[in-house]
PDB file of C-alpha atoms and ligand atoms in Angstrom:
ATOM      1  CA  MET A   1      93.007 107.137 114.200  1.00 38.00           C
ATOM      2  CA  ASN A   2      90.262 109.512 113.091  1.00 43.00           C
ATOM      3  CA  ALA A   3      88.371 111.676 115.572  1.00 38.00           C
ATOM      4  CA  ASP A   4      85.247 109.599 114.980  1.00 44.00           C
ATOM      5  CA  GLU A   5      86.834 106.296 115.919  1.00 46.00           C
ATOM      6  CA  THR A   6      87.247 104.479 119.205  1.00 48.00           C
ATOM      7  CA  GLN A   7      89.395 101.488 119.978  1.00 50.00           C
ATOM      8  CA  ALA A   8      87.991  98.221 121.216  1.00 51.00           C
ATOM      9  CA  PRO A   9      90.183  95.434 122.597  1.00 49.00           C
ATOM     10  CA  THR A  10      92.575  93.475 120.407  1.00 55.00           C
ATOM     11  CA  VAL A  11      91.158  90.154 119.174  1.00 53.00           C
ATOM     12  CA  GLY A  12      93.628  87.648 117.736  1.00 57.00           C
ATOM     13  CA  GLY A  13      96.180  90.426 117.227  1.00 56.00           C
ATOM     14  CA  VAL A  14      93.754  92.590 115.241  1.00 61.00           C
ATOM     15  CA  ARG A  15      92.396  95.762 116.780  1.00 56.00           C
ATOM     16  CA  THR A  16      88.625  95.846 116.443  1.00 54.00           C
ATOM     17  CA  THR A  17      88.698  99.603 115.943  1.00 49.00           C
ATOM     18  CA  ARG A  18      85.156 100.957 115.918  1.00 50.00           C
ATOM     19  CA  ARG A  19      83.755 104.019 114.252  1.00 51.00           C
ATOM     20  CA  ARG A  20      81.747 106.000 116.721  1.00 52.00           C
ATOM     21  CA  SER A  21      78.472 106.120 114.910  1.00 64.00           C
ATOM     22  CA  ARG A  22      74.842 106.079 115.874  1.00 77.00           C
ATOM     23  CA  THR A  23      73.665 102.505 115.633  1.00 83.00           C
ATOM     24  CA  SER A  24      69.905 102.186 116.096  1.00 88.00           C
ATOM     25  CA  PRO A  25      68.551  99.701 118.653  1.00 88.00           C
ATOM     26  CA  ALA A  26      67.295  97.535 115.748  1.00 85.00           C
ATOM     27  CA  LYS A  27      70.767  97.462 114.210  1.00 89.00           C
ATOM     28  CA  GLU A  28      72.383  96.727 117.588  1.00 88.00           C
ATOM     29  CA  SER A  29      70.045  93.789 118.042  1.00 88.00           C
ATOM     30  CA  ALA A  30      70.867  92.540 114.505  1.00 87.00           C
ATOM     31  CA  LEU A  31      74.557  92.718 115.412  1.00 90.00           C
ATOM     32  CA  ARG A  32      73.960  90.891 118.693  1.00 91.00           C
ATOM     33  CA  ASP A  33      71.826  88.147 117.154  1.00 91.00           C
ATOM     34  CA  LEU A  34      73.514  87.627 113.799  1.00 92.00           C
ATOM     35  CA  LEU A  35      77.219  88.352 114.346  1.00 91.00           C
ATOM     36  CA  PRO A  36      77.727  85.013 116.126  1.00 90.00           C
ATOM     37  CA  ARG A  37      76.486  83.270 112.951  1.00 92.00           C
ATOM     38  CA  PHE A  38      78.367  85.262 110.342  1.00 95.00           C
ATOM     39  CA  ALA A  39      81.442  86.649 112.136  1.00 95.00           C
ATOM     40  CA  ALA A  40      84.844  85.364 111.081  1.00 95.00           C
ATOM     41  CA  SER A  41      87.187  85.061 114.030  1.00 94.00           C
ATOM     42  CA  THR A  42      90.611  86.689 113.910  1.00 94.00           C
ATOM     43  CA  ALA A  43      92.312  84.036 116.032  1.00 93.00           C
ATOM     44  CA  GLY A  44      94.798  81.532 114.662  1.00 95.00           C
ATOM     45  CA  PRO A  45      96.296  81.427 111.179  1.00 97.00           C
ATOM     46  CA  LEU A  46      94.323  83.448 108.664  1.00 98.00           C
ATOM     47  CA  PRO A  47      92.627  82.678 106.378  1.00 98.00           C
ATOM     48  CA  ALA A  48      92.813  78.973 107.455  1.00 98.00           C
ATOM     49  CA  THR A  49      90.650  79.759 110.506  1.00 97.00           C
ATOM     50  CA  TRP A  50      87.950  81.296 108.299  1.00 97.00           C
ATOM     51  CA  LEU A  51      87.852  78.306 105.966  1.00 97.00           C
ATOM     52  CA  GLU A  52      87.638  75.910 108.878  1.00 97.00           C
ATOM     53  CA  GLU A  53      84.883  77.888 110.623  1.00 96.00           C
ATOM     54  CA  ALA A  54      82.849  78.175 107.411  1.00 96.00           C
ATOM     55  CA  ARG A  55      83.586  74.555 106.393  1.00 96.00           C
ATOM     56  CA  HIS A  56      84.554  75.943 103.013  1.00 97.00           C
ATOM     57  CA  ASP A  57      87.319  74.529 100.864  1.00 95.00           C
ATOM     58  CA  GLY A  58      87.499  77.111  98.061  1.00 96.00           C
ATOM     59  CA  PRO A  59      89.628  80.249  97.790  1.00 98.00           C
ATOM     60  CA  VAL A  60      89.268  83.222 100.144  1.00 98.00           C
ATOM     61  CA  ALA A  61      88.549  86.770  98.917  1.00 98.00           C
ATOM     62  CA  LEU A  62      88.694  89.900 101.076  1.00 98.00           C
ATOM     63  CA  ASP A  63      86.189  92.700 100.485  1.00 98.00           C
ATOM     64  CA  VAL A  64      87.450  95.782 102.307  1.00 98.00           C
ATOM     65  CA  GLY A  65      85.303  98.696 103.542  1.00 98.00           C
ATOM     66  CA  VAL A  66      82.054  97.220 102.268  1.00 98.00           C
ATOM     67  CA  GLY A  67      79.557  99.764 103.617  1.00 96.00           C
ATOM     68  CA  ASP A  68      76.167  98.035 103.547  1.00 95.00           C
ATOM     69  CA  GLY A  69      77.712  95.067 101.743  1.00 97.00           C
ATOM     70  CA  ALA A  70      75.332  94.956  98.752  1.00 97.00           C
ATOM     71  CA  ALA A  71      78.289  94.504  96.394  1.00 97.00           C
ATOM     72  CA  THR A  72      79.765  91.863  98.710  1.00 98.00           C
ATOM     73  CA  ARG A  73      76.588  89.808  98.432  1.00 98.00           C
ATOM     74  CA  ALA A  74      76.571  90.167  94.654  1.00 97.00           C
ATOM     75  CA  TRP A  75      80.188  88.971  94.533  1.00 97.00           C
ATOM     76  CA  ALA A  76      79.452  85.966  96.739  1.00 98.00           C
ATOM     77  CA  ARG A  77      76.359  85.090  94.691  1.00 97.00           C
ATOM     78  CA  ALA A  78      78.271  85.270  91.406  1.00 96.00           C
ATOM     79  CA  ARG A  79      81.282  83.324  92.752  1.00 97.00           C
ATOM     80  CA  PRO A  80      79.978  80.560  95.055  1.00 97.00           C
ATOM     81  CA  GLU A  81      83.396  78.884  95.064  1.00 98.00           C
ATOM     82  CA  LEU A  82      84.813  81.888  96.989  1.00 98.00           C
ATOM     83  CA  LEU A  83      84.563  82.469 100.715  1.00 98.00           C
ATOM     84  CA  VAL A  84      84.090  86.248 100.721  1.00 98.00           C
ATOM     85  CA  VAL A  85      85.223  87.903 103.947  1.00 98.00           C
ATOM     86  CA  ALA A  86      83.773  91.406 104.373  1.00 98.00           C
ATOM     87  CA  VAL A  87      85.847  93.750 106.543  1.00 98.00           C
ATOM     88  CA  GLU A  88      84.174  96.881 107.871  1.00 96.00           C
ATOM     89  CA  LEU A  89      84.443  99.249 110.848  1.00 95.00           C
ATOM     90  CA  HIS A  90      81.080 100.949 110.482  1.00 93.00           C
ATOM     91  CA  ARG A  91      78.587  99.090 112.692  1.00 93.00           C
ATOM     92  CA  PRO A  92      75.358 100.293 111.018  1.00 93.00           C
ATOM     93  CA  GLY A  93      76.699  99.081 107.657  1.00 93.00           C
ATOM     94  CA  LEU A  94      77.660  95.729 109.160  1.00 94.00           C
ATOM     95  CA  ALA A  95      74.189  95.388 110.686  1.00 95.00           C
ATOM     96  CA  LYS A  96      72.550  95.935 107.279  1.00 95.00           C
ATOM     97  CA  LEU A  97      74.803  93.329 105.724  1.00 96.00           C
ATOM     98  CA  LEU A  98      74.024  90.816 108.483  1.00 95.00           C
ATOM     99  CA  VAL A  99      70.259  91.237 108.085  1.00 94.00           C
ATOM    100  CA  ALA A 100      70.555  90.784 104.312  1.00 95.00           C
ATOM    101  CA  LEU A 101      72.750  87.701 104.728  1.00 95.00           C
ATOM    102  CA  ASP A 102      70.211  86.220 107.100  1.00 93.00           C
ATOM    103  CA  GLU A 103      67.337  86.853 104.659  1.00 95.00           C
ATOM    104  CA  GLU A 104      69.217  85.577 101.631  1.00 94.00           C
ATOM    105  CA  ALA A 105      70.834  82.613 103.405  1.00 85.00           C
ATOM    106  CA  LEU A 106      74.130  83.206 101.587  1.00 92.00           C
ATOM    107  CA  GLY A 107      76.551  80.652 102.979  1.00 92.00           C
ATOM    108  CA  ASN A 108      79.831  81.933 101.551  1.00 97.00           C
ATOM    109  CA  VAL A 109      80.090  85.352 103.240  1.00 98.00           C
ATOM    110  CA  ARG A 110      81.700  86.013 106.618  1.00 98.00           C
ATOM    111  CA  VAL A 111      82.118  89.415 108.259  1.00 97.00           C
ATOM    112  CA  VAL A 112      84.859  90.876 110.409  1.00 96.00           C
ATOM    113  CA  GLU A 113      84.487  94.098 112.369  1.00 94.00           C
ATOM    114  CA  ALA A 114      88.107  95.168 112.226  1.00 94.00           C
ATOM    115  CA  ASP A 115      90.705  97.451 110.714  1.00 96.00           C
ATOM    116  CA  ALA A 116      91.292  95.977 107.266  1.00 96.00           C
ATOM    117  CA  VAL A 117      94.915  97.112 107.171  1.00 95.00           C
ATOM    118  CA  GLU A 118      95.724  95.204 110.338  1.00 95.00           C
ATOM    119  CA  LEU A 119      93.735  92.197 109.194  1.00 96.00           C
ATOM    120  CA  LEU A 120      95.589  92.070 105.897  1.00 96.00           C
ATOM    121  CA  ALA A 121      98.905  92.109 107.709  1.00 95.00           C
ATOM    122  CA  ARG A 122      97.726  89.078 109.719  1.00 96.00           C
ATOM    123  CA  CYS A 123      97.052  86.918 106.633  1.00 98.00           C
ATOM    124  CA  GLU A 124      99.556  84.159 105.941  1.00 98.00           C
ATOM    125  CA  PRO A 125     101.629  84.805 102.796  1.00 98.00           C
ATOM    126  CA  ALA A 126     100.161  83.697  99.451  1.00 98.00           C
ATOM    127  CA  THR A 127      96.805  82.570 100.867  1.00 98.00           C
ATOM    128  CA  VAL A 128      94.234  85.080  99.508  1.00 98.00           C
ATOM    129  CA  ALA A 129      92.778  84.854  95.985  1.00 98.00           C
ATOM    130  CA  ALA A 130      91.493  88.433  95.708  1.00 98.00           C
ATOM    131  CA  ILE A 131      91.376  91.705  97.633  1.00 98.00           C
ATOM    132  CA  ARG A 132      88.813  94.332  96.681  1.00 98.00           C
ATOM    133  CA  LEU A 133      88.370  97.925  97.804  1.00 98.00           C
ATOM    134  CA  LEU A 134      85.345  99.632  96.337  1.00 98.00           C
ATOM    135  CA  PHE A 135      85.415 103.364  96.914  1.00 98.00           C
ATOM    136  CA  PRO A 136      87.748 103.692  99.901  1.00 98.00           C
ATOM    137  CA  ASP A 137      87.394 106.933 101.863  1.00 98.00           C
ATOM    138  CA  PRO A 138      88.977 109.438  99.423  1.00 98.00           C
ATOM    139  CA  TRP A 139      90.535 111.904 101.888  1.00 98.00           C
ATOM    140  CA  PRO A 140      90.684 114.516  99.090  1.00 96.00           C
ATOM    141  CA  LYS A 141      92.327 117.307 101.103  1.00 96.00           C
ATOM    142  CA  ARG A 142      96.085 117.430 100.663  1.00 95.00           C
ATOM    143  CA  ARG A 143      96.736 117.470 104.399  1.00 97.00           C
ATOM    144  CA  HIS A 144      94.721 114.227 104.793  1.00 97.00           C
ATOM    145  CA  VAL A 145      96.415 112.202 102.044  1.00 97.00           C
ATOM    146  CA  ALA A 146      98.352 110.156 104.631  1.00 97.00           C
ATOM    147  CA  ARG A 147      95.019 108.763 105.865  1.00 97.00           C
ATOM    148  CA  ARG A 148      94.274 107.017 102.575  1.00 98.00           C
ATOM    149  CA  MET A 149      94.110 103.268 102.930  1.00 98.00           C
ATOM    150  CA  VAL A 150      96.175 102.616  99.832  1.00 98.00           C
ATOM    151  CA  ASP A 151      99.809 103.449 100.500  1.00 98.00           C
ATOM    152  CA  ARG A 152     103.102 101.636  99.991  1.00 97.00           C
ATOM    153  CA  SER A 153     102.699  99.487 103.102  1.00 97.00           C
ATOM    154  CA  PHE A 154      99.152  98.517 102.081  1.00 98.00           C
ATOM    155  CA  ALA A 155     100.475  97.481  98.657  1.00 98.00           C
ATOM    156  CA  ALA A 156     103.227  95.403 100.295  1.00 98.00           C
ATOM    157  CA  ALA A 157     100.749  93.721 102.672  1.00 98.00           C
ATOM    158  CA  ALA A 158      98.371  92.968  99.782  1.00 98.00           C
ATOM    159  CA  ALA A 159     101.215  91.539  97.683  1.00 98.00           C
ATOM    160  CA  SER A 160     102.261  89.325 100.564  1.00 98.00           C
ATOM    161  CA  ALA A 161      98.731  88.036 101.299  1.00 98.00           C
ATOM    162  CA  LEU A 162      97.808  87.398  97.652  1.00 98.00           C
ATOM    163  CA  ALA A 163      98.535  84.030  96.097  1.00 98.00           C
ATOM    164  CA  PRO A 164     100.371  84.100  92.743  1.00 98.00           C
ATOM    165  CA  GLY A 165      97.819  85.099  90.070  1.00 98.00           C
ATOM    166  CA  GLY A 166      95.575  86.690  92.716  1.00 98.00           C
ATOM    167  CA  GLU A 167      94.204  90.168  92.140  1.00 98.00           C
ATOM    168  CA  LEU A 168      93.925  93.471  93.929  1.00 98.00           C
ATOM    169  CA  HIS A 169      90.964  95.519  92.672  1.00 98.00           C
ATOM    170  CA  LEU A 170      90.306  99.144  93.561  1.00 98.00           C
ATOM    171  CA  ALA A 171      87.486 101.350  92.327  1.00 98.00           C
ATOM    172  CA  THR A 172      87.339 105.065  93.040  1.00 98.00           C
ATOM    173  CA  ASP A 173      85.440 108.143  91.917  1.00 98.00           C
ATOM    174  CA  TRP A 174      88.357 110.456  92.714  1.00 98.00           C
ATOM    175  CA  ASP A 175      90.881 110.885  89.884  1.00 98.00           C
ATOM    176  CA  ASP A 176      93.475 111.984  92.400  1.00 97.00           C
ATOM    177  CA  TYR A 177      92.984 108.779  94.443  1.00 98.00           C
ATOM    178  CA  ALA A 178      93.372 106.681  91.280  1.00 98.00           C
ATOM    179  CA  GLU A 179      96.628 108.458  90.446  1.00 98.00           C
ATOM    180  CA  HIS A 180      97.818 108.126  94.053  1.00 98.00           C
ATOM    181  CA  ALA A 181      97.046 104.371  94.006  1.00 98.00           C
ATOM    182  CA  ARG A 182      98.843 103.846  90.673  1.00 98.00           C
ATOM    183  CA  THR A 183     101.935 105.506  92.162  1.00 98.00           C
ATOM    184  CA  MET A 184     101.807 103.667  95.492  1.00 98.00           C
ATOM    185  CA  VAL A 185     101.286 100.230  93.985  1.00 98.00           C
ATOM    186  CA  ALA A 186     103.908 100.829  91.269  1.00 98.00           C
ATOM    187  CA  ALA A 187     106.497 100.725  94.079  1.00 96.00           C
ATOM    188  CA  GLU A 188     105.508  97.084  94.783  1.00 98.00           C
ATOM    189  CA  PRO A 189     107.295  94.815  92.285  1.00 98.00           C
ATOM    190  CA  ARG A 190     105.112  91.764  93.087  1.00 98.00           C
ATOM    191  CA  LEU A 191     101.982  93.489  91.714  1.00 98.00           C
ATOM    192  CA  ALA A 192     101.566  94.031  87.962  1.00 98.00           C
ATOM    193  CA  PRO A 193      98.949  96.491  86.679  1.00 98.00           C
ATOM    194  CA  GLU A 194      96.343  95.040  84.348  1.00 96.00           C
ATOM    195  CA  ARG A 195      96.196  96.909  81.026  1.00 93.00           C
ATOM    196  CA  PRO A 196      94.147  98.337  79.519  1.00 89.00           C
ATOM    197  CA  GLU A 197      92.267  99.740  82.496  1.00 92.00           C
ATOM    198  CA  ARG A 198      88.567  98.915  82.092  1.00 92.00           C
ATOM    199  CA  ARG A 199      85.297  98.933  83.951  1.00 92.00           C
ATOM    200  CA  ILE A 200      85.015  95.723  86.037  1.00 92.00           C
ATOM    201  CA  ASP A 201      81.691  93.909  86.088  1.00 90.00           C
ATOM    202  CA  ARG A 202      80.193  94.685  89.509  1.00 93.00           C
ATOM    203  CA  PRO A 203      77.144  96.433  90.922  1.00 94.00           C
ATOM    204  CA  VAL A 204      77.091 100.220  91.296  1.00 96.00           C
ATOM    205  CA  THR A 205      77.700 100.840  95.002  1.00 97.00           C
ATOM    206  CA  ALA A 206      76.042 103.480  97.185  1.00 95.00           C
ATOM    207  CA  TYR A 207      79.158 105.682  97.259  1.00 97.00           C
ATOM    208  CA  GLU A 208      79.718 105.232  93.554  1.00 97.00           C
ATOM    209  CA  ALA A 209      76.169 106.446  92.831  1.00 97.00           C
ATOM    210  CA  ARG A 210      76.870 109.607  94.857  1.00 97.00           C
ATOM    211  CA  GLY A 211      80.132 110.177  92.977  1.00 98.00           C
ATOM    212  CA  MET A 212      78.430 109.776  89.618  1.00 97.00           C
ATOM    213  CA  ALA A 213      75.613 112.124  90.668  1.00 98.00           C
ATOM    214  CA  ALA A 214      78.307 114.689  91.496  1.00 98.00           C
ATOM    215  CA  GLY A 215      79.734 114.263  87.973  1.00 98.00           C
ATOM    216  CA  ARG A 216      82.874 112.348  88.945  1.00 98.00           C
ATOM    217  CA  ALA A 217      84.331 109.695  86.633  1.00 97.00           C
ATOM    218  CA  ILE A 218      84.764 106.142  87.912  1.00 97.00           C
ATOM    219  CA  THR A 219      88.096 104.329  87.661  1.00 97.00           C
ATOM    220  CA  ASP A 220      88.585 100.597  88.223  1.00 97.00           C
ATOM    221  CA  LEU A 221      92.186  99.466  88.726  1.00 98.00           C
ATOM    222  CA  VAL A 222      93.383  95.857  88.891  1.00 98.00           C
ATOM    223  CA  TRP A 223      96.826  94.549  89.776  1.00 98.00           C
ATOM    224  CA  ARG A 224      97.795  90.907  89.497  1.00 98.00           C
ATOM    225  CA  ARG A 225     100.173  89.135  91.857  1.00 98.00           C
ATOM    226  CA  ARG A 226     103.181  87.919  89.911  1.00 98.00           C
TER     227      ARG A 226
HETATM  228  C1  SAM B 301      83.451 105.568 101.186  1.00 56.64           C
HETATM  229  S1  SAM B 301      82.838 104.157 102.022  1.00 56.64           S
HETATM  230  C2  SAM B 301      82.505 103.011 100.691  1.00 56.64           C
HETATM  231  C3  SAM B 301      81.526 101.937 101.087  1.00 56.64           C
HETATM  232  C4  SAM B 301      81.183 100.939  99.961  1.00 56.64           C
HETATM  233  N1  SAM B 301      82.360 100.218  99.514  1.00 56.64           N
HETATM  234  C5  SAM B 301      80.545 101.648  98.780  1.00 56.64           C
HETATM  235  O1  SAM B 301      81.209 101.750  97.729  1.00 56.64           O
HETATM  236  O2  SAM B 301      79.400 102.065  98.906  1.00 56.64           O
HETATM  237  C6  SAM B 301      84.333 103.528 102.726  1.00 56.64           C
HETATM  238  C7  SAM B 301      84.060 102.428 103.750  1.00 56.64           C
HETATM  239  O3  SAM B 301      85.311 101.938 104.219  1.00 56.64           O
HETATM  240  C8  SAM B 301      85.217 101.698 105.616  1.00 56.64           C
HETATM  241  N2  SAM B 301      86.590 101.738 106.158  1.00 56.64           N
HETATM  242  C9  SAM B 301      87.408 102.829 106.208  1.00 56.64           C
HETATM  243  N3  SAM B 301      88.595 102.492 106.746  1.00 56.64           N
HETATM  244  C10 SAM B 301      88.520 101.172 107.030  1.00 56.64           C
HETATM  245  C11 SAM B 301      89.438 100.239 107.606  1.00 56.64           C
HETATM  246  N4  SAM B 301      90.677 100.614 107.974  1.00 56.64           N
HETATM  247  N5  SAM B 301      89.034  98.968 107.757  1.00 56.64           N
HETATM  248  C12 SAM B 301      87.793  98.574 107.378  1.00 56.64           C
HETATM  249  N6  SAM B 301      86.889  99.401 106.820  1.00 56.64           N
HETATM  250  C13 SAM B 301      87.243 100.678 106.655  1.00 56.64           C
HETATM  251  C14 SAM B 301      84.326 102.807 106.116  1.00 56.64           C
HETATM  252  O4  SAM B 301      83.741 102.503 107.354  1.00 56.64           O
HETATM  253  C15 SAM B 301      83.309 102.926 104.987  1.00 56.64           C
HETATM  254  O5  SAM B 301      82.186 102.099 105.183  1.00 56.64           O
END
C-alpha cells in the first residue's frame, strides 16, 4: 500500500482501500447523496450482482482507474449495450463522475470504490467483455516498478475474468510502461496481442493531455482473450 492510502473495511471480500486525499465538502456530499444510486455492490457473484442491480442484460466492461470518469461516460454513451463498471480509489474523482452521471442520466454506468486488482480477482471466470486501463499510475522510478498495476498476476486475473474474444486495453504515455506491459502480458498464454498496434478511438483523458504536453508519445495496447 502506498503512503497516501488508508484501508477501509472489506466489503464482499474486496478491500475498499481509500486514497487519503482532500475531498471538499461539496464532493463528500455528492458521494453521500449519489453513491447509493450509482454504486455497484461487491457482494455475491460478480459481475452477476452488478447486472441484477442495474437490471441490465448486456455484457459487462470494467474501466479501471478512471480519474474523473470523462472517458468512462464517453464509453458508456458510445456502447449502450455495455454495463460499464468504473473502479477508482480516488474519492474526489469518483465524486466528479457521480455528479456528471446524475446530470447526464446515463443508466449504464456503475461505480465501485475499491482496489481494481482485488475486484478483478473476484470476478467469475469468463464473465467480463472488456477491461480497460487508461493511463495507470506509471511508477517510472526503477525502485517503484513493483507498484505498477500491470504485472503477471494482473494479466492472469484479467485473462481469467475475460470471456473468450474479450479484450484488455491499456493506454500509457510512458514508453517504459508499454514495454513492461508487453512483457508481463506475453507471459499469459490466454491473451493474444492485437497487431498492428494502433491508436484506439477514445477521448483524450486528463492524464493523457498532461503526457502529451510534456512531449511523451501515447501507446494503446490491446490483447484479446483466446
Ligand atoms: C494516472 S491516473 C489516470 C486517470 C484517468 N484514467 C486518466 O487517464 O485521466 C491513475 C488512476 O488510477 C487510480 N488507481 C490507482 N491504483 C488503483 C487501484 N488499485 N484500483 C483502482 N484505481 C486505482 C488512481 O486513483 C488514479 O485516479
